[in-house]
Amino acid sequence: MAMKARALYDFRAENPGEVSLRESEVLSLCSDQDIEGWLEGVNSRGERGLFPASYVEILRGEALSPPPPPPPVDTRYANLPPGGYEPAQPPPPTYRAQETFQGFSRPAALPYQHSQPSDDDWDDEWDDSSSTAADEPGGVTTPGYYGGGFHDYESSRYRMSTRSDMPPGSYNTTSSSASSAAKGTATVSRNLNRFSAFVKSGGEAFVLGEAAGFVRDGDKLCVVHGPHGPEWQENPYPFHCTIDEPTKQTKFKGMKSYISYRLLPSHTNQQVYRRYKHFDWLYARLLEKFPVISVPRIPEKQATGRFEEDFISKRRKGLVWWMDHMCSHPILSRCDAFQHFLTCTDEKAWKQGKRKCEKDEMVGANFFLTLTTMPGSPVLEPQEVDGKLDAFKAFAKRMDEGVLLLNQTAGEFARKQASGFKKEYQKVGLAFKGLGQAFEIDQQPFSAGLNKAMSFTADAYDAIGEMFAEQPRQDLDPIMDLLAVYQGHLANFPDIIHVQRGALTKVRESKKHVEEGKMELQKASDIQERCNIISYATLAEIQHFHKIRVRDFKSQMQHFLQQQITFFQKVTLKLEEALQKYDTA
Amino acid sequence: MAMKARALYDFRAENPGEVSLRESEVLSLCSDQDIEGWLEGVNSRGERGLFPASYVEILRGEALSPPPPPPPVDTRYANLPPGGYEPAQPPPPTYRAQETFQGFSRPAALPYQHSQPSDDDWDDEWDDSSSTAADEPGGVTTPGYYGGGFHDYESSRYRMSTRSDMPPGSYNTTSSSASSAAKGTATVSRNLNRFSAFVKSGGEAFVLGEAAGFVRDGDKLCVVHGPHGPEWQENPYPFHCTIDEPTKQTKFKGMKSYISYRLLPSHTNQQVYRRYKHFDWLYARLLEKFPVISVPRIPEKQATGRFEEDFISKRRKGLVWWMDHMCSHPILSRCDAFQHFLTCTDEKAWKQGKRKCEKDEMVGANFFLTLTTMPGSPVLEPQEVDGKLDAFKAFAKRMDEGVLLLNQTAGEFARKQASGFKKEYQKVGLAFKGLGQAFEIDQQPFSAGLNKAMSFTADAYDAIGEMFAEQPRQDLDPIMDLLAVYQGHLANFPDIIHVQRGALTKVRESKKHVEEGKMELQKASDIQERCNIISYATLAEIQHFHKIRVRDFKSQMQHFLQQQITFFQKVTLKLEEALQKYDTA
C-alpha cells in the first residue's frame, strides 16, 4: 500500500532532486522511513523528489491526533528581530553548497543562521513532559537514534530564559507556569532535520575527504591522549580577561547611544573597548568556525530597557561568564577572531581583521584539518566512542534535569525570600514595635531601658527582613547565572554528539561498502582515520566540559555557601546587637 | 414619656426590692439611667422594683437593631462542666448576703463563682472590632465610665486560648478566623453588672465600714509609699519553687490515673506532690480572698488528652509561670492557703488545713482590714488616684492590643517556619541533591570530591529546614506562654480598677451627703480613710504589675534573642561544615 503524507508547511525546492510542497497537499511516499531527515515521494502535481520529513505528517488511514505543539521560540541567544518568524510559515532551508551522495540531496555547511521548525523531531527522550508522538509505532523518528534531544534542551533553555528575562529581584513566574508556557508556545527549532548538524558542521565533508585547505603550522591544534582519554592540549599561554562596569557612550553628536565595556586581557595588559555587537559578531564567527566545540552563548539580546541599570549589570555578568569560558577553553581561547577581538585597539586594523576573520577558510569542515593527534596516539575503537557518547548523553540528560530543577527552586527560593520571608520577619518586628510602644506609655525609670531595647529589637527584625530580601542577589543569582551558562552548553552538546554519530555511521557505511566491493579499502581507511580525529575532538570537548563543570560548580557552591554563611552571620550579629541592649535595660 | 424596655432574659427576683422578669416582656422604666448596673421599672404584672440593666434592652420607639452578639464563652479558667450553661438562660445572681443602701438592693461579696451574661457591658473601648452598641445614644452604657472593659479582655483571652488549646507545634488557626470566632459565639460574661466587681470584691462593704473581723498581727500586710508611689512591702523571706516534670500516678488499683507534680519550695527545701486539682483549689481560694490583686491564672482545664505528653509539658510550663508569679508577689506568696499548699506533706494535715483555708474569714471585704499603710504615709488625693487609673487603663489597653498582635504574629511566624520555611530550605536541599546525583554519573576521580560535597550540602539544607521547623519551640513558644500569662493579668485588671473606682465614687457620694446634711462628717471621713487603703492597694498592685512586667519581658526577650542567635549560629555551623567539604573536592 502506498503511504500518504500531508504537507504541514509550504516547501520550495531549491536544489535538484527536491520537490516543492504546498501546505495541506497530500503526497504519496516511496517509503515512510526518512533517510537522514528527508523523505522521497510524489507530490499532488506528480513531481517526484525529496522534501524534509519534518514538513509533512504521514497519514495512516487512522484518525490522526494533532501534531504535538512545537517547542517554544528561544530567542535568547538567537539574533532574531522580535517577531521575525511566523511559526506556521517556516523559511525553507538555505544552502550554501549542494552536493549529492548516494542519490540524496545534501546541503553543505551553513553559515551561522537560524533554526527551522521540525515537529517530527519532538522527542520525549530527554524530557518526560514532552509529547509522546515519538513513541507512536511507525513514527518518523527512529527509536534509539540520537537526534531530537536538543529540542528538549531548547525547551528547557526557554524555561531558563523565562527566568532570566525577568527583571532581577522579581521572581513571579512559577515553575509550573513556565513549563506550561514552554509546552504551549509555537517555536522554530534550530535544525531542519537530523543530519543537518553533521552536515552543517562540515563533519560529513571532512570525513568523506572533501574538505581541503592549507593548514599553516601556527593553526595546528593538538588533541592529546591524557589519563582520562583524549584532551585538548592546554593553551601554553593561558590568560584571563576582565570586563569592567560598562559605560554609556554616544555618537553622532548624541543621536545614538550604546554601552561600552572595557576589557583588560591579562596577556596584553592593554585595555580595549567593545560593544555588545562586537561580542555578537565574534560569537557568529565562533559558531561558524568550530564544529564539536561548545561555544559558550552570549547573553540574549533585549529590545527594550537596554540602558536600564539592572539589565546592564546582568548583561555584564553574562559577558563575564562568557569571557571566563572563552579564556578557559584551550581551542577557543587561541582562535584568531577572539584574539583580534581582545587585542585590536585601532579602528582601521579592526575592520581589516574583521574582514580577514570573515574570510577565514579554516572553518567547519576545514577546521578538522587543523586538528592532529600526538604521534603514537591510539586509534579509538568506534564502539568505545559510542559507549562514551551514550554515557555522556545519559549524564547530560540528568544534568539538564538537575539544572532545571535547581534553577526553578533557586528562583522560587529567591522569590520567597523577597516576599514571604521578608514579610514574616518584618511582621515580627512590627509586633515587637507595637508592644514596645505600649510599654512606652509607662514612663517610670525602671521601664525605660526595656522600652529602648524592644524598639531596637523591632528595628533589628525589620532589618533582617530586608536582608532576606536582598540576599538572593549575593548567592542565588550567581548560582542561576552559572546554571544558565551550563544550560547553554548542554543545549550545544546534542549537535556535537550528532556530528560524532554521523562520522561513526560513515565509518560503518564505508566498511559495508568495502565488503560489497563498492569502495576501495584505502578510501574506507581514510574515512576511519578522519573519523578518529573527530572522535578525539569530541571526547576532548566532553572531557573539557567535565573539567570546567567541576571547577565552576565547585567554586560556585563555595561562593554560595560562603555568602549564605556571611548572611546568617550578619543576622546573628544584628540579633546580638539587639540582645546587648537588654544588658542595660 | 415613660420609657419602655424589653426583657432579654428571664430574671428571678431573689431579694427585696427586685422584680422578676420574663424574657420578651415589656416594662415601663422609671428612668433610663441605670444606677450601678440596676434599673428601676414596672413589669407587665404591675410589680415595681429593680432588675439588672443588662437583662433588658431599652425601647425608644425606633426600629431597634438586634443586640450585639455576646462575647464568646471562655471556659479557660472557669471550672465549668462542658455545656453547663445555656447562654440564653443565664442563671440569676446568687447572693450570700443582702443589704440595702439608699434604697438599692446590693448583694454582698460573692464566693468564687461563675460569670453572668451582660450584653450591655459589651464595650468597644478596649477593642475596636467589637460591637458598636455602646456608642448608641442613650444606650445603657455610660460613656466615660470604666466598666465593661473586661469583656474585651475576655474575648481576647478567648483568642489566646484558641491558640493555647491547639497542640504545640500546630499553628493552623489564623488570627482572623480566631477573632471572627470570638465575635460570633454566644457567651456568659463574668459579672452581672458594672458594680458587681466593687460589690463582689467586698470593696463596697469595706468602704462603708461594714466589714468586721479580728486581724491577727501576723496577718497584717503593709503598703508602703515608695519612690514610685504605693508599693507592696516586699516579702522579707523571698523564696521560689520549682515544678518538676510531672509523672503519671494511679490509685484505686489502677482504676484512676492522674498526673502528679513534684514541687520543691526553696524556703522549706522539702518536696511536696500536687495534682492539678490542688492548684485549682488554691486558685479558687486566692480569687475569693484577694480583691484588687491580680491572681495569675492557672492553665486551663482540658477534658481530653490529659495524659498526652505535649499537653502535660504545656501544662507544666503554665504552672511554672503561675508559680513564678505567685512567689514573686509580696502578698500572694505569703498567704496561708499558698503556704499550706507548698509545705503540707501529710494527708490528714492537708485536709485540716484545707478546711481551715476554706473557712478563712479574712477574705474579700475583710482582707482590706488586714492592710495598713506606714505611719505618716500621705493620704492620696482621689483626683490623683483617678488620673493614675486613667493612665493605667490607657496603658493596659495598648498593652492588650500589643500582646494580641504579638501573639498572633508569633503563632503565624511559628507556623510559617514549620511549613513554608522548612519546605523552602528542604526544596533547595532536594535540588542540590538532584544535581549532585546527576554529577555522580561522571565517576572520574576529579569529579568525586564535588559529588560528595554536593550531597553533603543537600543534606545540610534538608537539616536546616528541619531546624527552622523545630525552632519555634525554643523561642516563640516561650514568648507566647509569657503573653498568655499577661493576657490573664490584663483581664484581671478591669475588675481591680472597678473596685477602686467604686470606692472613689463612694467618697464623692459621702462628701455630697455631708454637704446635704445626710451624713455625719466622721462617717465620711472614715469612708475616705478606708478608700485610701484601697487606693494604696490598687496602686501598689499596679506598681507590682509594672515591675514584674519589665522583669518578665526583659528576661523573655533576652531568652528569645539568645535562642534566635543560637539557632542562626547552628545554621551557620551547618553551612560551614558543608563548605569545608569543598576544600578537598
PDB file of C-alpha atoms in Angstrom, chain B residues 204-423:
ATOM      1  CA  GLU B 204     -18.020  48.420  98.983  1.00  0.00           C
ATOM      2  CA  ALA B 205     -18.702  46.688 102.257  1.00  0.00           C
ATOM      3  CA  PHE B 206     -15.250  47.642 103.461  1.00  0.00           C
ATOM      4  CA  VAL B 207     -15.504  51.266 102.403  1.00  0.00           C
ATOM      5  CA  LEU B 208     -18.824  51.574 104.090  1.00  0.00           C
ATOM      6  CA  GLY B 209     -17.331  50.194 107.299  1.00  0.00           C
ATOM      7  CA  GLU B 210     -19.449  47.071 107.220  1.00  0.00           C
ATOM      8  CA  ALA B 211     -16.534  44.674 107.215  1.00  0.00           C
ATOM      9  CA  ALA B 212     -15.595  43.349 110.599  1.00  0.00           C
ATOM     10  CA  GLY B 213     -13.136  40.789 111.778  1.00  0.00           C
ATOM     11  CA  PHE B 214     -10.279  40.250 114.118  1.00  0.00           C
ATOM     12  CA  VAL B 215      -6.956  40.866 112.440  1.00  0.00           C
ATOM     13  CA  ARG B 216      -4.092  38.967 113.987  1.00  0.00           C
ATOM     14  CA  ASP B 217      -0.769  40.739 113.941  1.00  0.00           C
ATOM     15  CA  GLY B 218       0.665  38.064 111.737  1.00  0.00           C
ATOM     16  CA  ASP B 219      -1.991  38.708 109.129  1.00  0.00           C
ATOM     17  CA  LYS B 220      -1.215  42.378 108.828  1.00  0.00           C
ATOM     18  CA  LEU B 221       0.033  43.480 105.454  1.00  0.00           C
ATOM     19  CA  CYS B 222       1.713  46.771 104.799  1.00  0.00           C
ATOM     20  CA  VAL B 223       1.519  49.035 101.787  1.00  0.00           C
ATOM     21  CA  VAL B 224       4.481  51.372 101.755  1.00  0.00           C
ATOM     22  CA  HIS B 225       4.898  54.651  99.963  1.00  0.00           C
ATOM     23  CA  GLY B 226       7.937  54.085  97.794  1.00  0.00           C
ATOM     24  CA  PRO B 227       9.711  56.341  95.342  1.00  0.00           C
ATOM     25  CA  HIS B 228       7.161  55.499  92.625  1.00  0.00           C
ATOM     26  CA  GLY B 229       4.146  55.759  94.912  1.00  0.00           C
ATOM     27  CA  PRO B 230       2.420  52.974  96.853  1.00  0.00           C
ATOM     28  CA  GLU B 231       4.130  49.587  96.776  1.00  0.00           C
ATOM     29  CA  TRP B 232       3.552  46.282  98.470  1.00  0.00           C
ATOM     30  CA  GLN B 233       6.041  45.732 101.205  1.00  0.00           C
ATOM     31  CA  GLU B 234       8.432  43.113  99.920  1.00  0.00           C
ATOM     32  CA  ASN B 235       8.235  39.644 101.337  1.00  0.00           C
ATOM     33  CA  PRO B 236      11.135  39.656 103.835  1.00  0.00           C
ATOM     34  CA  TYR B 237      11.670  35.953 103.213  1.00  0.00           C
ATOM     35  CA  PRO B 238      11.536  35.588  99.453  1.00  0.00           C
ATOM     36  CA  PHE B 239      11.559  32.087  98.040  1.00  0.00           C
ATOM     37  CA  HIS B 240      10.915  30.327  94.813  1.00  0.00           C
ATOM     38  CA  CYS B 241       9.564  26.943  93.944  1.00  0.00           C
ATOM     39  CA  THR B 242      10.445  24.541  91.160  1.00  0.00           C
ATOM     40  CA  ILE B 243       7.937  22.262  89.474  1.00  0.00           C
ATOM     41  CA  ASP B 244       9.452  19.091  88.108  1.00  0.00           C
ATOM     42  CA  GLU B 245       8.398  17.059  85.136  1.00  0.00           C
ATOM     43  CA  PRO B 246       5.081  15.550  86.140  1.00  0.00           C
ATOM     44  CA  THR B 247       4.604  11.829  86.474  1.00  0.00           C
ATOM     45  CA  LYS B 248       1.550   9.735  85.962  1.00  0.00           C
ATOM     46  CA  GLN B 249       0.181   8.145  89.113  1.00  0.00           C
ATOM     47  CA  THR B 250      -2.625   5.704  89.645  1.00  0.00           C
ATOM     48  CA  LYS B 251      -4.889   4.912  92.567  1.00  0.00           C
ATOM     49  CA  PHE B 252      -7.723   2.513  93.299  1.00  0.00           C
ATOM     50  CA  LYS B 253      -5.550  -0.271  91.916  1.00  0.00           C
ATOM     51  CA  GLY B 254      -5.017   1.487  88.611  1.00  0.00           C
ATOM     52  CA  MET B 255      -8.678   2.366  88.118  1.00  0.00           C
ATOM     53  CA  LYS B 256      -7.921   6.055  88.293  1.00  0.00           C
ATOM     54  CA  SER B 257      -4.932   7.894  86.832  1.00  0.00           C
ATOM     55  CA  TYR B 258      -3.685  11.365  87.481  1.00  0.00           C
ATOM     56  CA  ILE B 259      -0.646  13.486  86.906  1.00  0.00           C
ATOM     57  CA  SER B 260       1.439  14.429  89.882  1.00  0.00           C
ATOM     58  CA  TYR B 261       3.857  17.358  90.008  1.00  0.00           C
ATOM     59  CA  ARG B 262       6.818  17.471  92.344  1.00  0.00           C
ATOM     60  CA  LEU B 263       7.144  20.911  93.921  1.00  0.00           C
ATOM     61  CA  LEU B 264      10.270  21.985  95.732  1.00  0.00           C
ATOM     62  CA  PRO B 265       9.931  25.322  97.551  1.00  0.00           C
ATOM     63  CA  SER B 266      13.271  26.923  98.339  1.00  0.00           C
ATOM     64  CA  HIS B 267      12.292  28.136 101.807  1.00  0.00           C
ATOM     65  CA  THR B 268      11.493  24.648 103.138  1.00  0.00           C
ATOM     66  CA  ASN B 269      13.540  22.616 100.722  1.00  0.00           C
ATOM     67  CA  GLN B 270      11.036  19.842 101.241  1.00  0.00           C
ATOM     68  CA  GLN B 271       9.306  18.374  98.239  1.00  0.00           C
ATOM     69  CA  VAL B 272       5.557  18.056  98.013  1.00  0.00           C
ATOM     70  CA  TYR B 273       3.427  16.390  95.374  1.00  0.00           C
ATOM     71  CA  ARG B 274       0.453  18.194  93.959  1.00  0.00           C
ATOM     72  CA  ARG B 275      -2.158  17.491  91.349  1.00  0.00           C
ATOM     73  CA  TYR B 276      -3.892  19.935  89.054  1.00  0.00           C
ATOM     74  CA  LYS B 277      -6.981  19.807  91.252  1.00  0.00           C
ATOM     75  CA  HIS B 278      -4.903  21.122  94.143  1.00  0.00           C
ATOM     76  CA  PHE B 279      -3.774  24.063  92.052  1.00  0.00           C
ATOM     77  CA  ASP B 280      -7.367  24.612  91.086  1.00  0.00           C
ATOM     78  CA  TRP B 281      -8.492  24.551  94.704  1.00  0.00           C
ATOM     79  CA  LEU B 282      -5.786  27.027  95.666  1.00  0.00           C
ATOM     80  CA  TYR B 283      -6.682  29.283  92.776  1.00  0.00           C
ATOM     81  CA  ALA B 284     -10.292  29.396  93.973  1.00  0.00           C
ATOM     82  CA  ARG B 285      -9.131  30.333  97.489  1.00  0.00           C
ATOM     83  CA  LEU B 286      -6.968  33.155  96.122  1.00  0.00           C
ATOM     84  CA  LEU B 287      -9.730  34.570  93.958  1.00  0.00           C
ATOM     85  CA  GLU B 288     -12.053  34.529  96.913  1.00  0.00           C
ATOM     86  CA  LYS B 289      -9.613  36.080  99.314  1.00  0.00           C
ATOM     87  CA  PHE B 290      -7.903  38.832  97.396  1.00  0.00           C
ATOM     88  CA  PRO B 291      -9.660  41.818  95.934  1.00  0.00           C
ATOM     89  CA  VAL B 292      -7.528  44.288  93.916  1.00  0.00           C
ATOM     90  CA  ILE B 293      -4.788  41.704  93.462  1.00  0.00           C
ATOM     91  CA  SER B 294      -4.250  40.134  90.059  1.00  0.00           C
ATOM     92  CA  VAL B 295      -4.143  36.437  90.826  1.00  0.00           C
ATOM     93  CA  PRO B 296      -2.248  34.725  87.999  1.00  0.00           C
ATOM     94  CA  ARG B 297      -4.467  32.296  86.172  1.00  0.00           C
ATOM     95  CA  ILE B 298      -3.768  28.595  86.212  1.00  0.00           C
ATOM     96  CA  PRO B 299      -3.610  26.764  82.877  1.00  0.00           C
ATOM     97  CA  GLU B 300      -6.992  25.858  81.530  1.00  0.00           C
ATOM     98  CA  LYS B 301      -8.682  22.561  82.100  1.00  0.00           C
ATOM     99  CA  GLN B 302      -8.737  20.064  79.323  1.00  0.00           C
ATOM    100  CA  ALA B 303     -11.223  17.236  79.114  1.00  0.00           C
ATOM    101  CA  THR B 304      -9.391  15.021  76.653  1.00  0.00           C
ATOM    102  CA  GLY B 305      -5.771  14.197  76.063  1.00  0.00           C
ATOM    103  CA  ARG B 306      -4.875  14.831  79.683  1.00  0.00           C
ATOM    104  CA  PHE B 307      -2.135  12.243  79.572  1.00  0.00           C
ATOM    105  CA  GLU B 308      -0.625  13.290  76.259  1.00  0.00           C
ATOM    106  CA  GLU B 309       2.967  14.333  76.501  1.00  0.00           C
ATOM    107  CA  ASP B 310       2.533  17.660  74.754  1.00  0.00           C
ATOM    108  CA  PHE B 311      -0.367  18.630  76.946  1.00  0.00           C
ATOM    109  CA  ILE B 312       1.416  17.633  80.135  1.00  0.00           C
ATOM    110  CA  SER B 313       4.534  19.523  79.152  1.00  0.00           C
ATOM    111  CA  LYS B 314       2.499  22.563  78.210  1.00  0.00           C
ATOM    112  CA  ARG B 315       0.532  22.469  81.433  1.00  0.00           C
ATOM    113  CA  ARG B 316       3.715  22.173  83.439  1.00  0.00           C
ATOM    114  CA  LYS B 317       5.134  25.217  81.684  1.00  0.00           C
ATOM    115  CA  GLY B 318       1.926  27.077  82.504  1.00  0.00           C
ATOM    116  CA  LEU B 319       2.142  26.025  86.149  1.00  0.00           C
ATOM    117  CA  VAL B 320       5.794  27.084  86.285  1.00  0.00           C
ATOM    118  CA  TRP B 321       4.812  30.533  85.083  1.00  0.00           C
ATOM    119  CA  TRP B 322       1.978  30.588  87.592  1.00  0.00           C
ATOM    120  CA  MET B 323       4.262  29.525  90.416  1.00  0.00           C
ATOM    121  CA  ASP B 324       6.810  32.150  89.447  1.00  0.00           C
ATOM    122  CA  HIS B 325       4.198  34.889  89.616  1.00  0.00           C
ATOM    123  CA  MET B 326       2.850  33.584  92.901  1.00  0.00           C
ATOM    124  CA  CYS B 327       6.278  33.528  94.514  1.00  0.00           C
ATOM    125  CA  SER B 328       7.068  36.978  93.135  1.00  0.00           C
ATOM    126  CA  HIS B 329       4.009  38.572  94.648  1.00  0.00           C
ATOM    127  CA  PRO B 330       4.628  40.078  98.107  1.00  0.00           C
ATOM    128  CA  ILE B 331       1.083  39.359  99.253  1.00  0.00           C
ATOM    129  CA  LEU B 332       0.100  36.203  97.415  1.00  0.00           C
ATOM    130  CA  SER B 333       3.367  34.493  98.237  1.00  0.00           C
ATOM    131  CA  ARG B 334       2.749  34.863 101.941  1.00  0.00           C
ATOM    132  CA  CYS B 335      -0.876  33.836 102.123  1.00  0.00           C
ATOM    133  CA  ASP B 336      -1.808  30.871 104.301  1.00  0.00           C
ATOM    134  CA  ALA B 337      -3.516  28.835 101.611  1.00  0.00           C
ATOM    135  CA  PHE B 338      -0.461  29.086  99.366  1.00  0.00           C
ATOM    136  CA  GLN B 339       1.904  28.214 102.185  1.00  0.00           C
ATOM    137  CA  HIS B 340      -0.260  25.278 103.130  1.00  0.00           C
ATOM    138  CA  PHE B 341      -0.239  24.176  99.510  1.00  0.00           C
ATOM    139  CA  LEU B 342       3.542  24.491  99.311  1.00  0.00           C
ATOM    140  CA  THR B 343       4.506  22.903 102.575  1.00  0.00           C
ATOM    141  CA  CYS B 344       1.952  20.355 103.738  1.00  0.00           C
ATOM    142  CA  THR B 345       3.208  16.806 103.339  1.00  0.00           C
ATOM    143  CA  ASP B 346       0.725  14.914 105.484  1.00  0.00           C
ATOM    144  CA  GLU B 347      -2.643  13.918 104.104  1.00  0.00           C
ATOM    145  CA  LYS B 348      -4.545  14.460 107.336  1.00  0.00           C
ATOM    146  CA  ALA B 349      -2.914  17.820 107.906  1.00  0.00           C
ATOM    147  CA  TRP B 350      -3.699  18.673 104.305  1.00  0.00           C
ATOM    148  CA  LYS B 351      -7.406  18.118 104.859  1.00  0.00           C
ATOM    149  CA  GLN B 352      -7.418  20.083 108.080  1.00  0.00           C
ATOM    150  CA  GLY B 353      -5.528  22.967 106.536  1.00  0.00           C
ATOM    151  CA  LYS B 354      -7.774  22.863 103.537  1.00  0.00           C
ATOM    152  CA  ARG B 355     -10.864  23.188 105.691  1.00  0.00           C
ATOM    153  CA  LYS B 356      -9.251  25.991 107.663  1.00  0.00           C
ATOM    154  CA  CYS B 357      -8.459  27.920 104.489  1.00  0.00           C
ATOM    155  CA  GLU B 358     -11.983  27.460 103.244  1.00  0.00           C
ATOM    156  CA  LYS B 359     -13.277  28.938 106.489  1.00  0.00           C
ATOM    157  CA  ASP B 360     -10.842  31.860 106.366  1.00  0.00           C
ATOM    158  CA  GLU B 361     -12.760  34.938 107.432  1.00  0.00           C
ATOM    159  CA  MET B 362     -10.248  37.454 106.192  1.00  0.00           C
ATOM    160  CA  VAL B 363     -11.455  37.225 102.624  1.00  0.00           C
ATOM    161  CA  GLY B 364     -12.942  39.866 100.357  1.00  0.00           C
ATOM    162  CA  ALA B 365     -14.067  42.882 102.395  1.00  0.00           C
ATOM    163  CA  ASN B 366     -12.206  41.588 105.439  1.00  0.00           C
ATOM    164  CA  PHE B 367      -8.987  41.266 103.501  1.00  0.00           C
ATOM    165  CA  PHE B 368      -8.891  45.049 103.328  1.00  0.00           C
ATOM    166  CA  LEU B 369      -8.924  45.078 107.109  1.00  0.00           C
ATOM    167  CA  THR B 370      -5.540  43.378 107.090  1.00  0.00           C
ATOM    168  CA  LEU B 371      -3.997  46.187 105.048  1.00  0.00           C
ATOM    169  CA  THR B 372      -2.205  49.034 106.717  1.00  0.00           C
ATOM    170  CA  THR B 373      -0.137  51.910 105.469  1.00  0.00           C
ATOM    171  CA  MET B 374       3.091  53.001 107.107  1.00  0.00           C
ATOM    172  CA  PRO B 375       2.634  55.620 109.791  1.00  0.00           C
ATOM    173  CA  GLY B 376       2.957  59.018 108.190  1.00  0.00           C
ATOM    174  CA  SER B 377       2.046  57.828 104.707  1.00  0.00           C
ATOM    175  CA  PRO B 378       0.314  60.615 102.821  1.00  0.00           C
ATOM    176  CA  VAL B 379      -3.389  60.403 102.112  1.00  0.00           C
ATOM    177  CA  LEU B 380      -3.767  60.014  98.356  1.00  0.00           C
ATOM    178  CA  GLU B 381      -5.754  62.644  96.527  1.00  0.00           C
ATOM    179  CA  PRO B 382      -8.770  60.951  94.885  1.00  0.00           C
ATOM    180  CA  GLN B 383      -8.151  63.019  91.741  1.00  0.00           C
ATOM    181  CA  GLU B 384      -4.551  61.873  91.571  1.00  0.00           C
ATOM    182  CA  VAL B 385      -5.614  58.254  92.013  1.00  0.00           C
ATOM    183  CA  ASP B 386      -8.200  58.717  89.282  1.00  0.00           C
ATOM    184  CA  GLY B 387      -5.504  60.093  86.985  1.00  0.00           C
ATOM    185  CA  LYS B 388      -3.244  57.166  87.673  1.00  0.00           C
ATOM    186  CA  LEU B 389      -6.050  54.750  86.965  1.00  0.00           C
ATOM    187  CA  ASP B 390      -6.757  56.512  83.675  1.00  0.00           C
ATOM    188  CA  ALA B 391      -3.106  56.270  82.733  1.00  0.00           C
ATOM    189  CA  PHE B 392      -3.005  52.594  83.597  1.00  0.00           C
ATOM    190  CA  LYS B 393      -6.210  51.960  81.720  1.00  0.00           C
ATOM    191  CA  ALA B 394      -4.715  53.553  78.606  1.00  0.00           C
ATOM    192  CA  PHE B 395      -1.552  51.560  79.134  1.00  0.00           C
ATOM    193  CA  ALA B 396      -3.394  48.286  79.634  1.00  0.00           C
ATOM    194  CA  LYS B 397      -5.498  48.844  76.531  1.00  0.00           C
ATOM    195  CA  ARG B 398      -2.412  49.385  74.389  1.00  0.00           C
ATOM    196  CA  MET B 399      -0.568  46.530  76.005  1.00  0.00           C
ATOM    197  CA  ASP B 400      -3.535  44.241  75.443  1.00  0.00           C
ATOM    198  CA  GLU B 401      -3.542  45.187  71.764  1.00  0.00           C
ATOM    199  CA  GLY B 402       0.215  44.776  71.559  1.00  0.00           C
ATOM    200  CA  VAL B 403       0.115  41.405  73.265  1.00  0.00           C
ATOM    201  CA  LEU B 404      -2.657  40.245  70.974  1.00  0.00           C
ATOM    202  CA  LEU B 405      -0.783  41.312  67.838  1.00  0.00           C
ATOM    203  CA  LEU B 406       2.492  39.799  69.004  1.00  0.00           C
ATOM    204  CA  ASN B 407       0.735  36.590  69.917  1.00  0.00           C
ATOM    205  CA  GLN B 408      -0.913  36.323  66.529  1.00  0.00           C
ATOM    206  CA  THR B 409       2.314  37.231  64.765  1.00  0.00           C
ATOM    207  CA  ALA B 410       4.388  34.782  66.770  1.00  0.00           C
ATOM    208  CA  GLY B 411       1.889  31.996  66.136  1.00  0.00           C
ATOM    209  CA  GLU B 412       1.832  32.743  62.448  1.00  0.00           C
ATOM    210  CA  PHE B 413       5.621  33.004  62.308  1.00  0.00           C
ATOM    211  CA  ALA B 414       5.952  29.662  64.073  1.00  0.00           C
ATOM    212  CA  ARG B 415       3.508  28.120  61.643  1.00  0.00           C
ATOM    213  CA  LYS B 416       5.391  29.570  58.675  1.00  0.00           C
ATOM    214  CA  GLN B 417       8.689  28.221  59.937  1.00  0.00           C
ATOM    215  CA  ALA B 418       7.171  24.790  60.397  1.00  0.00           C
ATOM    216  CA  SER B 419       5.652  24.840  56.920  1.00  0.00           C
ATOM    217  CA  GLY B 420       6.926  27.330  54.341  1.00  0.00           C
ATOM    218  CA  PHE B 421      10.428  27.973  55.664  1.00  0.00           C
ATOM    219  CA  LYS B 422      11.095  24.296  56.214  1.00  0.00           C
ATOM    220  CA  LYS B 423       9.741  23.440  52.788  1.00  0.00           C
TER     221      LYS B 423
END
